[in-house]
Backbone as a printed PyTorch tensor [residue, N CA C, xyz], in Angstrom:
tensor([[[115.2770, 142.2450,  68.5300],
         [115.0800, 143.0490,  67.3920],
         [114.7490, 144.7580,  68.1320]],

        [[115.1560, 145.7250,  67.8420],
         [114.7290, 147.0670,  68.6270],
         [114.4980, 147.8690,  67.6870]],

        [[113.5610, 146.9310,  66.6770],
         [112.8760, 148.4130,  65.9050],
         [113.9140, 149.2370,  64.2830]],

        [[114.6550, 149.1680,  65.0410],
         [116.0560, 149.8760,  64.2740],
         [115.8850, 149.4260,  62.7890]],

        [[116.0100, 150.3730,  61.8290],
         [116.8600, 149.5370,  60.7460],
         [118.3420, 149.8590,  60.5120]],

        [[118.9600, 148.8930,  59.2970],
         [120.6730, 149.2480,  59.2350],
         [120.4960, 150.5790,  58.2530]],

        [[121.3920, 151.0610,  57.9750],
         [121.5760, 152.0350,  57.3020],
         [121.2680, 151.6880,  55.7460]],

        [[121.5980, 150.6560,  54.8470],
         [120.8610, 150.3230,  53.5520],
         [119.4890, 150.7260,  53.6750]],

        [[118.8190, 149.5660,  54.6590],
         [117.3440, 149.3440,  54.8760],
         [116.5490, 150.3980,  55.2480]],

        [[117.5900, 151.3300,  56.1780],
         [116.9360, 153.0950,  56.0940],
         [116.9060, 153.9880,  54.8050]],

        [[118.1630, 153.5070,  53.8000],
         [118.1860, 154.0590,  52.8220],
         [116.8510, 153.7710,  51.4450]],

        [[116.9340, 152.1460,  51.7640],
         [115.7240, 151.6660,  50.8830],
         [114.1820, 152.6590,  51.7300]],

        [[113.8770, 152.4470,  52.7530],
         [112.8550, 153.2990,  53.1570],
         [112.4610, 154.4580,  52.6190]],

        [[113.9160, 155.1650,  52.5910],
         [113.5010, 156.4960,  52.1460],
         [113.0750, 156.5970,  50.6410]],

        [[113.8720, 155.6850,  49.9050],
         [113.4590, 155.6890,  48.6660],
         [112.7470, 155.4270,  48.3460]],

        [[111.6760, 154.7420,  48.7320],
         [110.6900, 154.5770,  49.0500],
         [109.3080, 155.1730,  49.1320]],

        [[109.6510, 156.0010,  50.1610],
         [108.9520, 156.9760,  50.6200],
         [108.8230, 158.7930,  49.7560]],

        [[110.0370, 158.8820,  49.0130],
         [110.3290, 160.0950,  48.6050],
         [111.0100, 160.0760,  47.3820]],

        [[111.3060, 158.6960,  47.1230],
         [111.6830, 158.5270,  45.3560],
         [113.2230, 159.3260,  45.5150]],

        [[113.6060, 159.6450,  46.3150],
         [115.2690, 159.6760,  46.8160],
         [116.0060, 158.8990,  46.7730]],

        [[117.2860, 158.6320,  46.0820],
         [118.1600, 157.4360,  45.8470],
         [119.1770, 158.2020,  47.1270]],

        [[119.0520, 157.9560,  48.2880],
         [120.0630, 158.8640,  49.6120],
         [121.3140, 157.9800,  49.5040]],

        [[121.4200, 156.9970,  48.9110],
         [122.8470, 156.2510,  48.9010],
         [123.4130, 157.0160,  47.0470]],

        [[123.0270, 156.9940,  46.7790],
         [123.6320, 158.0330,  45.2390],
         [123.9660, 159.2750,  45.5360]],

        [[123.3420, 159.9950,  46.9690],
         [123.6460, 161.2640,  47.4480],
         [124.4050, 161.3850,  48.3150]],

        [[125.0420, 160.0090,  48.4380],
         [126.3360, 159.9190,  49.7640],
         [126.0600, 158.9650,  50.8860]],

        [[124.3490, 158.7950,  51.0310],
         [124.1800, 158.3440,  52.4290],
         [124.1170, 158.5050,  53.1740]],

        [[122.9620, 158.2300,  53.6350],
         [123.0620, 158.0600,  55.3600],
         [124.4350, 158.3290,  56.4430]],

        [[124.3540, 159.0010,  57.3640],
         [125.4430, 158.9470,  58.1110],
         [125.5460, 158.0100,  59.0620]],

        [[124.4570, 157.6840,  59.7840],
         [124.3630, 156.6810,  61.1830],
         [124.2600, 155.0430,  60.8870]],

        [[124.5890, 154.6890,  61.3580],
         [124.7820, 153.1630,  61.4920],
         [123.0420, 152.7600,  61.5500]],

        [[122.3580, 152.9750,  62.6700],
         [120.9990, 152.5500,  62.5780],
         [119.8710, 153.9680,  63.2180]],

        [[118.7330, 153.3610,  62.5230],
         [117.3950, 154.3850,  62.0810],
         [116.2150, 154.1600,  62.6900]],

        [[115.4230, 154.8790,  63.6840],
         [114.0290, 154.0170,  63.7870],
         [113.1870, 154.9620,  62.5900]],

        [[111.9640, 154.1190,  62.2160],
         [111.0510, 154.7130,  61.0490],
         [110.9030, 156.0930,  61.6330]],

        [[110.4910, 156.3150,  62.7150],
         [109.8900, 157.6360,  63.6300],
         [111.1030, 158.8490,  63.2750]],

        [[112.3870, 158.4330,  63.3930],
         [113.6860, 159.4280,  62.9120],
         [113.7040, 159.7280,  61.3170]],

        [[113.3870, 158.6730,  60.7790],
         [113.7430, 158.8110,  59.3510],
         [112.4440, 159.6230,  58.5840]],

        [[111.3910, 159.1260,  58.9650],
         [109.9910, 159.8020,  59.0140],
         [110.1670, 161.9110,  59.5650]],

        [[110.9340, 161.9360,  60.6250],
         [111.2020, 163.2260,  60.9920],
         [112.3530, 163.8520,  59.7850]],

        [[113.0630, 163.3850,  59.5040],
         [114.0100, 163.4020,  58.3560],
         [113.4690, 164.0870,  57.0010]],

        [[112.2950, 163.5180,  56.6150],
         [111.5460, 163.5400,  55.6160],
         [110.8260, 164.8190,  56.1760]],

        [[110.5040, 164.8420,  57.0910],
         [109.5060, 166.1840,  57.1030],
         [110.6300, 167.6620,  56.9050]],

        [[111.6490, 167.3150,  57.3340],
         [112.1440, 168.4660,  57.6870],
         [112.6850, 168.9010,  56.5390]],

        [[113.1730, 167.9430,  55.4820],
         [113.8770, 168.5450,  54.0980],
         [112.3690, 168.8070,  53.4380]],

        [[111.6630, 168.3480,  53.6370],
         [110.2370, 168.9540,  53.1710],
         [110.2150, 170.8100,  53.6650]],

        [[110.0040, 170.9470,  54.5910],
         [110.1520, 172.0820,  55.2960],
         [111.2040, 172.9740,  54.6760]],

        [[112.2590, 172.5260,  54.5920],
         [113.5610, 173.0800,  53.7190],
         [113.3320, 173.3710,  52.5310]],

        [[112.6100, 172.3790,  51.8930],
         [112.6480, 172.5560,  50.0950],
         [111.6240, 174.0620,  50.2750]],

        [[110.5110, 173.7380,  50.9040],
         [109.6760, 174.7520,  50.9170],
         [110.0750, 176.4070,  51.4850]],

        [[110.9200, 176.2190,  52.1360],
         [111.5630, 177.7270,  52.8110],
         [112.1550, 178.1130,  51.8380]],

        [[113.1040, 176.9880,  51.1470],
         [113.5640, 177.5340,  49.6190],
         [112.5260, 178.4560,  48.4130]],

        [[111.5930, 177.1880,  48.4150],
         [111.0350, 177.9400,  47.2760],
         [110.1210, 179.3360,  47.3730]],

        [[110.1160, 179.5410,  48.8650],
         [109.2760, 180.8640,  49.0040],
         [110.2190, 182.0840,  48.8090]],

        [[111.5380, 181.7900,  48.9780],
         [112.7070, 183.0440,  49.3070],
         [113.0960, 183.5650,  47.3830]]])
Protein backbone atom coordinates (compact mmCIF):
# COMPACT_ATOMS: atom_id res chain seq x y z
CA UNK A 1 0.00 0.00 0.00
CA UNK A 2 1.52 3.30 -1.04
CA UNK A 3 -0.88 5.55 0.87
CA UNK A 4 -2.61 6.79 -2.26
CA UNK A 5 -6.35 6.65 -2.87
CA UNK A 6 -7.85 5.53 -6.14
CA UNK A 7 -10.07 8.00 -7.99
CA UNK A 8 -13.33 6.81 -6.38
CA UNK A 9 -11.86 6.83 -2.88
CA UNK A 10 -10.49 10.32 -3.52
CA UNK A 11 -13.90 11.55 -4.69
CA UNK A 12 -15.51 10.08 -1.57
CA UNK A 13 -12.87 11.74 0.62
CA UNK A 14 -13.50 15.13 -1.00
CA UNK A 15 -17.25 14.70 -0.54
CA UNK A 16 -16.68 13.94 3.16
CA UNK A 17 -14.39 16.98 3.59
CA UNK A 18 -16.21 19.54 1.41
CA UNK A 19 -19.71 18.24 0.78
CA UNK A 20 -19.09 18.56 -2.98
CA UNK A 21 -20.02 15.60 -5.15
CA UNK A 22 -16.95 15.76 -7.37
CA UNK A 23 -18.08 12.69 -9.33
CA UNK A 24 -21.27 14.50 -10.34
CA UNK A 25 -19.20 17.50 -11.43
CA UNK A 26 -17.15 15.42 -13.85
CA UNK A 27 -14.89 13.56 -11.46
CA UNK A 28 -11.21 13.75 -10.80
CA UNK A 29 -8.69 13.54 -13.61
CA UNK A 30 -5.94 11.39 -12.15
CA UNK A 31 -6.05 7.73 -11.16
CA UNK A 32 -4.29 8.06 -7.78
CA UNK A 33 -4.20 10.79 -5.13
CA UNK A 34 -2.56 11.25 -1.76
CA UNK A 35 -4.61 12.85 1.02
CA UNK A 36 -2.01 15.64 1.06
CA UNK A 37 -2.69 16.36 -2.62
CA UNK A 38 -6.46 16.29 -2.03
CA UNK A 39 -6.14 18.64 0.93
CA UNK A 40 -4.07 20.99 -1.24
CA UNK A 41 -6.79 20.85 -3.89
CA UNK A 42 -9.41 21.82 -1.29
CA UNK A 43 -7.21 24.71 -0.09
CA UNK A 44 -6.76 25.95 -3.66
CA UNK A 45 -10.51 25.76 -4.30
CA UNK A 46 -11.26 27.77 -1.15
CA UNK A 47 -8.67 30.41 -2.07
CA UNK A 48 -10.13 30.64 -5.58
CA UNK A 49 -13.66 31.01 -4.21
CA UNK A 50 -12.53 33.71 -1.77
CA UNK A 51 -10.73 35.66 -4.50
CA UNK A 52 -13.81 35.50 -6.74
CA UNK A 53 -15.98 36.66 -3.84
CA UNK A 54 -13.75 39.72 -3.23
CA UNK A 55 -14.10 40.93 -6.84
